[in-house]
Amino acid sequence: MFGSPISAFFDLKSRGILGMNRRNIAYISRYNKRHAFPLVDNKLLTKTLAIEFQVAVPELIAVIDSQHDVQLLEKKLQGRKKFCIKPAKGSGGKGILVICASEQGEYLRSNGQAISLMDIQRHISNILAGLFSLGGAVDVAVIEDLIEVDPDMGRFSHEGVPDIRLIVFRGVPVMAMMRLACTASQGKANLHQGAVGVGIDIASGRAVHAVQHDTPIQHHPDTGLALKDLVIPSWHCLLELGCACADMTGLGFLGVDLVMDKTIGPALLELNARPGLSIQIANDAGLLPRLRKVEELNRAELMVVSQRVAFAEQHFAAAPAAVFSD
Amino acid sequence: MKPSRTPLFAIVGLLLLVGSSMTWYRHQAFDVPWMPGEKRQVWSIEAKLEFIARGEPVKVSFAIPDTQNGFERIADHTASPGYGLAFIDTPGERRAEWSIRSARGKQTLYYRVDMQVETGLNIPQAPPELVENRKLMGSGPMDTSALQLLENALERSADHFTLARELIKAFNSQQQSADFLAQKQTRSRWLVQLLNQAEVPAREVLMLNLEDGRRRQPLVTYLQVFDGEEFQLFNPQTGKQGRGKNQMMWEYHSGALLDIIGGAKSNVWFSIIDQEVPASQVLELERQEDSLLDFSIHSLPVEEQTMFKGILLIPVGVLVVVFMRVLVGLRTSGTFMPVLIAMSFIQTSLWIGLIGFVLIVGIGLLIRGYLSYLNLLLVARISAVIMTVIGIIAVFSVLAYQLGLSEALKITFFPMIILSWTIERMSILWEEEGAKEVFIQSGGSLIVALVAYMVMTNDLIRHLTFNFIGLQAIFMALAILLGSYTGYRLLELRRFRFFTGSR
């Protein structure tokens, strides 16, 4: 399985796997203009921009931007029982606090832990001080409505919110995966923390392959459901939403995280200007051939959304034989 | 759409060309060898004289060394703008004399001498004359107890050298008398006086311990005892006989080290560097000194050279980091933190450094874990961590000293602020990603630091970076080349293992 490094090197090359160095040099620094980074690195800016471009996002409850306002937290919550607190400049899911129920001053986290209002205030103080932001820069805390996952998709995830990651290159969706939280990942949907990654066929929204800890799996480790049965509803809408996100930021190589909400439907969770490479393992396919195909397009930026989605569905559909072949 | 790679390769080519031609020129024109082996050891010692001039004519007379046992003087130079200079070369004594009609304020004079190590070189010296008028008469308690010590030593000795040894032993064993005598004059003064009393010619000499890269090295007083033209050196405190391997006499004519007329508050600092010059170059050393084309660190004063010896190694360490991150794909906490750690390993020696690093970071993490319960703001918390790290270092230093591990005192060379940030970051990492990620990143940092340490302490690399400044351009070219590498990282071959080989 793991032969000489040199043959492995050429195996990866022939499979068209995108490596970290090439991603940084040939895609991120070439297609993502520096001035557009704050739009995605700051969740508050992303949210404002999304509302302006009429992209669906979870409702914004409040923004806390000074230590003084931390004391006013209870008032700002307006009696909401479910909400989610995020650092605006956090990365990699750091500093996100999800409260899924509250009663008599007790707040219940998504992992079942009960905490007090003071604990939440301390968390917000940490956010303001820049504990979770890159380089420790001062930050603001964004409080938004809790997402209630569409039950069709929720049944595959053990706990936490399953989200859909799209890689959108020059406005064209090129690869997709779904991330399912599980016990091993402690409710987090990050692959390197042990979440399950399910590769999704761009054309149909059906699962094609699944991995956990970079190793192929067939069933969800907690729920035991066969992952090959997973189909994402209103897939076409999700693709169009992803294209719209790319258009509003102007970023050429973008990771778009989407969710299916019970009430508002497909919604934007967050954007990433430096999307990770594990999506290739989840799809059992390399990104490079698809990226090259899009690079061959002369005027990808001028194509309308429906044209781009059609292009993706035509060229990046999974071969039927590839679906859960192993 | 694809930007052209041509300018990049042009810059790399230019840097390689400049670097290699500078390196080659230095090899050819100055005969600097590629390998560190084939060379003569030459110590460059720089004395920096500082004093405050009072606005009057100033005359400075400074004792300087000459060829002596084990060392041959091959060149000396001074730097002293505006001063007249003369080397007074009376038989048996060399002094440098600076003079100026009027000077005011802080004055700095430099004297530098190149001494070549010449084991087996034996230069006889004329013994000093006995000072008759300082004979002890045996009146008064001090004289009595001094003469008592001398009498004891005389009984147990056979000749001049054994007398000196026994006398020092007597001073060490009869601590009470020694303490009493020390109230009048230093022990070495007493030793000289008592030896003279016994008709043995002896004098105090000032020795310099030669250590590479030292700045502000002090002189130490030794005892020189003669038997005819033969002499032996004694450490007046321990009684140890003979010259240490890297010890050189600086002042050995019973004169003053420094005499200043017209100035006050004088200070002398010694900086030392180990030059390792090829044999053929030793002969030409003096002539080359004025060459404008000798574009090397070696034209700087010794004090700056010792600094550059370390600085020029940093690019090598940085290159190791680039290599490990771009080609191997190791994750480290803090991009260039491993280089700083490696540099402190060089100061502390490897094992002390490793143990110190693990201890400081480990205990720091425990204490930081408690601090997170106190609900502090970020800046205040990091300040607390910095103070904790300093506290840990202080406690370890004291403990190590009490246990007799003086080596461990070097733990103070660690970059404390950087360590504190490392602890803070690792602690957050621990809370968010779990202990595994902390071990991956700190392990990665340590591996990179170890590799950087091994490269930076390699004799060949030290020799090359210090002697061939052109290599810096080549390092830069390598860094730029690595910066444009788009292939896979070594660890990605493992990460994407399911795409490789037969499945």
GROMACS .gro file of C-alpha atoms in nm, chain B residues 90-409:
model
  320
  416THR     CA    1   6.236   4.721   2.532
  417PRO     CA    2   6.403   4.385   2.582
  418GLY     CA    3   6.159   4.165   2.763
  419GLU     CA    4   5.870   4.408   2.765
  420ARG     CA    5   5.628   4.535   2.501
  421ARG     CA    6   5.393   4.825   2.551
  422ALA     CA    7   5.170   5.024   2.321
  423GLU     CA    8   5.177   5.397   2.385
  424TRP     CA    9   4.909   5.629   2.256
  425SER     CA   10   4.932   6.004   2.290
  426ILE     CA   11   4.723   6.305   2.195
  427ARG     CA   12   4.755   6.676   2.267
  428SER     CA   13   4.399   6.725   2.383
  429ALA     CA   14   4.098   6.499   2.423
  430ARG     CA   15   3.773   6.532   2.614
  431GLY     CA   16   3.493   6.290   2.692
  432LYS     CA   17   3.473   5.918   2.636
  433GLN     CA   18   3.766   5.771   2.445
  434THR     CA   19   3.790   5.426   2.292
  435LEU     CA   20   4.114   5.269   2.175
  436TYR     CA   21   4.150   4.928   2.016
  437TYR     CA   22   4.443   4.696   2.016
  438ARG     CA   23   4.431   4.363   1.838
  439VAL     CA   24   4.687   4.088   1.830
  440ASP     CA   25   4.691   3.762   1.635
  441MET     CA   26   4.859   3.482   1.824
  442GLN     CA   27   4.930   3.157   1.647
  443VAL     CA   28   4.918   2.841   1.855
  444GLU     CA   29   5.266   2.687   1.847
  445THR     CA   30   5.277   2.395   2.085
  446GLY     CA   31   5.633   2.316   2.187
  447LEU     CA   32   5.750   2.673   2.146
  448ASN     CA   33   5.968   2.754   2.447
  449ILE     CA   34   6.078   3.110   2.511
  450PRO     CA   35   6.299   3.157   2.815
  451GLN     CA   36   6.240   3.467   3.021
  452ALA     CA   37   6.471   3.663   3.245
  453PRO     CA   38   6.366   3.626   3.607
  454PRO     CA   39   6.263   3.943   3.789
  455GLU     CA   40   6.498   4.088   4.045
  456LEU     CA   41   6.436   4.016   4.407
  457VAL     CA   42   6.295   4.312   4.594
  458GLU     CA   43   6.525   4.339   4.893
  459ASN     CA   44   6.364   4.629   5.071
  460ARG     CA   45   6.035   4.447   5.118
  461LYS     CA   46   6.179   4.180   5.341
  462LEU     CA   47   5.961   4.084   5.632
  463MET     CA   48   6.119   4.151   5.970
  464GLY     CA   49   5.896   3.926   6.175
  465SER     CA   50   5.754   4.215   6.373
  466GLY     CA   51   5.378   4.241   6.410
  467PRO     CA   52   5.117   3.964   6.397
  468MET     CA   53   5.081   3.967   6.017
  469ASP     CA   54   5.448   3.919   5.947
  470THR     CA   55   5.465   3.645   6.206
  471SER     CA   56   5.183   3.443   6.066
  472ALA     CA   57   5.309   3.492   5.709
  473LEU     CA   58   5.656   3.377   5.804
  474GLN     CA   59   5.499   3.082   5.984
  475LEU     CA   60   5.329   2.975   5.661
  476LEU     CA   61   5.655   3.014   5.472
  477GLU     CA   62   5.843   2.809   5.727
  478ASN     CA   63   5.591   2.525   5.703
  479ALA     CA   64   5.618   2.529   5.327
  480LEU     CA   65   5.999   2.541   5.329
  481GLU     CA   66   6.010   2.227   5.539
  482ARG     CA   67   5.798   2.033   5.296
  483SER     CA   68   5.963   2.146   4.974
  484ALA     CA   69   6.273   2.061   4.780
  485ASP     CA   70   6.312   2.336   4.521
  486HIS     CA   71   6.162   2.660   4.395
  487PHE     CA   72   5.858   2.506   4.230
  488THR     CA   73   5.766   2.272   4.511
  489LEU     CA   74   5.804   2.562   4.753
  490ALA     CA   75   5.553   2.766   4.558
  491ARG     CA   76   5.313   2.472   4.550
  492GLU     CA   77   5.346   2.402   4.922
  493LEU     CA   78   5.304   2.770   5.003
  494ILE     CA   79   4.974   2.786   4.817
  495LYS     CA   80   4.870   2.462   4.990
  496ALA     CA   81   4.952   2.619   5.324
  497PHE     CA   82   4.735   2.918   5.238
  498ASN     CA   83   4.450   2.684   5.152
  499SER     CA   84   4.480   2.455   5.454
  500GLN     CA   85   4.526   2.731   5.711
  501GLN     CA   86   4.224   2.929   5.615
  502GLN     CA   87   4.229   3.144   5.927
  503SER     CA   88   4.578   3.279   5.864
  504ALA     CA   89   4.497   3.325   5.498
  505ASP     CA   90   4.186   3.530   5.578
  506PHE     CA   91   4.383   3.739   5.825
  507LEU     CA   92   4.660   3.806   5.573
  508ALA     CA   93   4.410   3.893   5.299
  509GLN     CA   94   4.318   4.205   5.496
  510LYS     CA   95   4.650   4.365   5.396
  511GLN     CA   96   4.705   4.259   5.036
  512THR     CA   97   4.590   3.997   4.792
  513ARG     CA   98   4.704   3.639   4.823
  514SER     CA   99   4.915   3.655   4.508
  515ARG     CA  100   5.100   3.960   4.644
  516TRP     CA  101   5.175   3.770   4.964
  517LEU     CA  102   5.292   3.470   4.766
  518VAL     CA  103   5.536   3.682   4.564
  519GLN     CA  104   5.663   3.854   4.876
  520LEU     CA  105   5.712   3.529   5.066
  521LEU     CA  106   5.884   3.362   4.771
  522ASN     CA  107   6.115   3.660   4.744
  523GLN     CA  108   6.181   3.628   5.113
  524ALA     CA  109   6.305   3.275   5.041
  525GLU     CA  110   6.520   3.413   4.757
  526VAL     CA  111   6.296   3.266   4.491
  527PRO     CA  112   6.229   3.501   4.198
  528ALA     CA  113   5.857   3.523   4.132
  529ARG     CA  114   5.596   3.769   4.008
  530GLU     CA  115   5.229   3.813   3.938
  531VAL     CA  116   5.124   3.776   3.575
  532LEU     CA  117   4.788   3.846   3.409
  533MET     CA  118   4.653   3.556   3.207
  534LEU     CA  119   4.376   3.544   2.950
  535ASN     CA  120   4.162   3.234   2.905
  536LEU     CA  121   4.114   3.194   2.531
  537GLU     CA  122   3.758   3.091   2.448
  538ASP     CA  123   3.609   3.127   2.103
  539GLY     CA  124   3.341   3.390   2.071
  540ARG     CA  125   3.402   3.551   2.410
  541ARG     CA  126   3.333   3.917   2.460
  542ARG     CA  127   3.431   4.090   2.786
  543GLN     CA  128   3.666   3.814   2.898
  544PRO     CA  129   3.845   3.917   3.219
  545LEU     CA  130   4.217   3.873   3.295
  546VAL     CA  131   4.309   3.642   3.581
  547THR     CA  132   4.611   3.674   3.807
  548TYR     CA  133   4.863   3.386   3.811
  549LEU     CA  134   5.191   3.333   3.984
  550GLN     CA  135   5.507   3.294   3.779
  551VAL     CA  136   5.792   3.125   3.965
  552PHE     CA  137   6.145   3.107   3.826
  553ASP     CA  138   6.427   2.864   3.863
  554GLY     CA  139   6.709   3.013   3.657
  555GLU     CA  140   6.562   3.075   3.311
  556GLU     CA  141   6.298   2.808   3.361
  557PHE     CA  142   5.965   2.911   3.499
  558GLN     CA  143   5.636   2.761   3.601
  559LEU     CA  144   5.291   2.914   3.634
  560PHE     CA  145   5.074   2.855   3.938
  561ASN     CA  146   4.710   2.928   4.003
  562PRO     CA  147   4.734   3.120   4.331
  563GLN     CA  148   4.394   2.992   4.448
  564THR     CA  149   4.410   2.621   4.367
  565GLY     CA  150   4.786   2.571   4.345
  566LYS     CA  151   4.744   2.403   4.009
  567GLN     CA  152   5.078   2.402   3.831
  568GLY     CA  153   5.138   2.476   3.463
  569ARG     CA  154   4.970   2.666   3.183
  570GLY     CA  155   4.622   2.556   3.074
  571LYS     CA  156   4.581   2.455   2.711
  572ASN     CA  157   4.416   2.779   2.605
  573GLN     CA  158   4.577   3.019   2.845
  574MET     CA  159   4.798   3.302   2.735
  575MET     CA  160   5.001   3.547   2.938
  576TRP     CA  161   4.904   3.906   2.863
  577GLU     CA  162   5.111   4.108   3.110
  578TYR     CA  163   5.424   3.943   3.250
  579HIS     CA  164   5.681   4.208   3.331
  580SER     CA  165   5.582   4.317   3.680
  581GLY     CA  166   5.443   4.633   3.519
  582ALA     CA  167   5.098   4.785   3.518
  583LEU     CA  168   4.844   4.663   3.266
  584LEU     CA  169   4.731   5.015   3.185
  585ASP     CA  170   4.873   5.357   3.270
  586ILE     CA  171   4.677   5.663   3.175
  587ILE     CA  172   4.786   6.022   3.219
  588GLY     CA  173   4.512   6.275   3.156
  589GLY     CA  174   4.220   6.034   3.182
  590ALA     CA  175   4.010   5.856   3.439
  591LYS     CA  176   3.760   5.575   3.481
  592SER     CA  177   3.946   5.341   3.255
  593ASN     CA  178   3.826   4.997   3.155
  594VAL     CA  179   3.975   4.720   2.944
  595TRP     CA  180   3.762   4.458   2.767
  596PHE     CA  181   3.896   4.156   2.585
  597SER     CA  182   3.718   3.988   2.294
  598ILE     CA  183   3.848   3.664   2.154
  599ILE     CA  184   3.786   3.472   1.838
  600ASP     CA  185   3.932   3.149   1.705
  601GLN     CA  186   4.033   3.221   1.347
  602GLU     CA  187   4.149   2.888   1.205
  603VAL     CA  188   4.361   3.030   0.925
  604PRO     CA  189   4.530   2.813   0.660
  605ALA     CA  190   4.900   2.770   0.710
  606SER     CA  191   4.999   2.961   0.398
  607GLN     CA  192   4.785   3.256   0.495
  608VAL     CA  193   4.945   3.302   0.833
  609LEU     CA  194   5.255   3.448   0.668
  610GLU     CA  195   5.059   3.705   0.472
  611LEU     CA  196   4.823   3.803   0.748
  612GLU     CA  197   4.970   4.144   0.807
  613ARG     CA  198   4.983   4.248   0.444
  614GLN     CA  199   4.626   4.144   0.374
  615GLU     CA  200   4.479   4.352   0.647
  616ASP     CA  201   4.461   4.661   0.428
  617SER     CA  202   4.313   4.496   0.122
  618LEU     CA  203   3.988   4.662   0.021
  619LEU     CA  204   3.879   4.355  -0.169
  620ASP     CA  205   3.879   4.143   0.142
  621PHE     CA  206   3.505   4.173   0.162
  622SER     CA  207   3.447   3.951   0.458
  623ILE     CA  208   3.335   3.956   0.811
  624HIS     CA  209   3.703   3.928   0.903
  625SER     CA  210   3.760   4.296   0.838
  626LEU     CA  211   3.531   4.386   1.127
  627PRO     CA  212   3.653   4.435   1.484
  628VAL     CA  213   3.674   4.107   1.675
  629GLU     CA  214   3.383   4.199   1.899
  630GLU     CA  215   3.148   4.226   1.599
  631GLN     CA  216   3.300   3.916   1.439
  632THR     CA  217   3.206   3.703   1.736
  633MET     CA  218   2.850   3.826   1.700
  634PHE     CA  219   2.839   3.752   1.329
  635LYS     CA  220   2.968   3.402   1.381
  636GLY     CA  221   2.630   3.329   1.536
  637ILE     CA  222   2.418   3.551   1.313
  638LEU     CA  223   2.548   3.396   0.992
  639LEU     CA  224   2.420   3.058   1.110
  640ILE     CA  225   2.060   3.176   1.136
  641PRO     CA  226   1.998   3.154   0.759
  642VAL     CA  227   2.100   2.788   0.777
  643GLY     CA  228   1.851   2.724   1.055
  644VAL     CA  229   1.581   2.914   0.872
  645LEU     CA  230   1.651   2.709   0.562
  646VAL     CA  231   1.601   2.392   0.765
  647VAL     CA  232   1.259   2.521   0.872
  648VAL     CA  233   1.163   2.600   0.512
  649PHE     CA  234   1.282   2.256   0.404
  650MET     CA  235   1.093   2.075   0.679
  651ARG     CA  236   0.771   2.263   0.617
  652VAL     CA  237   0.769   2.274   0.238
  653LEU     CA  238   0.926   1.940   0.149
  654VAL     CA  239   0.846   1.728   0.452
  655GLY     CA  240   0.529   1.898   0.575
  656LEU     CA  241   0.597   1.890   0.950
  657ARG     CA  242   0.369   2.108   1.157
  658THR     CA  243   0.544   2.328   1.410
  659SER     CA  244   0.403   2.567   1.664
  660GLY     CA  245   0.521   2.910   1.559
  661THR     CA  246   0.694   2.927   1.224
  662PHE     CA  247   1.048   3.011   1.326
  663MET     CA  248   1.024   2.918   1.691
  664PRO     CA  249   1.231   2.601   1.622
  665VAL     CA  250   1.526   2.815   1.505
  666LEU     CA  251   1.518   3.014   1.827
  667ILE     CA  252   1.500   2.692   2.026
  668ALA     CA  253   1.793   2.552   1.827
  669MET     CA  254   1.996   2.866   1.896
  670SER     CA  255   1.933   2.835   2.266
  671PHE     CA  256   2.034   2.466   2.244
  672ILE     CA  257   2.366   2.588   2.104
  673GLN     CA  258   2.411   2.808   2.410
  674THR     CA  259   2.296   2.553   2.665
  675SER     CA  260   2.431   2.231   2.511
  676LEU     CA  261   2.184   1.979   2.375
  677TRP     CA  262   2.072   1.770   2.673
  678ILE     CA  263   2.035   2.057   2.914
  679GLY     CA  264   1.841   2.241   2.646
  680LEU     CA  265   1.609   1.949   2.570
  681ILE     CA  266   1.537   1.876   2.935
  682GLY     CA  267   1.492   2.245   3.005
  683PHE     CA  268   1.253   2.291   2.713
  684VAL     CA  269   1.035   1.995   2.810
  685LEU     CA  270   1.033   2.099   3.176
  686ILE     CA  271   0.952   2.463   3.112
  687VAL     CA  272   0.681   2.393   2.858
  688GLY     CA  273   0.536   2.106   3.064
  689ILE     CA  274   0.515   2.296   3.392
  690GLY     CA  275   0.409   2.610   3.207
  691LEU     CA  276   0.118   2.416   3.053
  692LEU     CA  277   0.005   2.293   3.396
  693ILE     CA  278   0.010   2.642   3.542
  694ARG     CA  279  -0.153   2.789   3.233
  695GLY     CA  280  -0.426   2.528   3.273
  696TYR     CA  281  -0.502   2.667   3.617
  697LEU     CA  282  -0.487   3.027   3.496
  698SER     CA  283  -0.768   2.957   3.252
  699TYR     CA  284  -1.001   2.902   3.551
  700LEU     CA  285  -0.932   3.253   3.676
  701ASN     CA  286  -1.111   3.407   3.382
  702LEU     CA  287  -0.844   3.656   3.279
  703LEU     CA  288  -0.812   3.878   2.975
  704LEU     CA  289  -0.568   3.751   2.712
  705VAL     CA  290  -0.285   4.005   2.749
  706ALA     CA  291  -0.287   3.978   3.127
  707ARG     CA  292  -0.287   3.600   3.108
  708ILE     CA  293   0.012   3.590   2.874
  709SER     CA  294   0.194   3.833   3.101
  710ALA     CA  295   0.125   3.595   3.388
  711VAL     CA  296   0.260   3.308   3.179
  712ILE     CA  297   0.578   3.506   3.103
  713MET     CA  298   0.629   3.569   3.473
  714THR     CA  299   0.565   3.204   3.544
  715VAL     CA  300   0.825   3.099   3.288
  716ILE     CA  301   1.079   3.334   3.444
  717GLY     CA  302   0.989   3.192   3.784
  718ILE     CA  303   1.035   2.835   3.659
  719ILE     CA  304   1.373   2.924   3.511
  720ALA     CA  305   1.480   3.091   3.836
  721VAL     CA  306   1.373   2.794   4.048
  722PHE     CA  307   1.552   2.548   3.818
  723SER     CA  308   1.867   2.757   3.817
  724VAL     CA  309   1.877   2.770   4.197
  725LEU     CA  310   1.794   2.399   4.230
  726ALA     CA  311   2.053   2.304   3.970
  727TYR     CA  312   2.315   2.518   4.137
  728GLN     CA  313   2.244   2.369   4.479
  729LEU     CA  314   2.274   2.022   4.330
  730GLY     CA  315   2.605   2.119   4.174
  731LEU     CA  316   2.480   2.109   3.816
  732SER     CA  317   2.633   2.435   3.708
  733GLU     CA  318   2.573   2.338   3.343
  734ALA     CA  319   2.199   2.368   3.400
  735LEU     CA  320   2.239   2.737   3.480
   0.00000   0.00000   0.00000
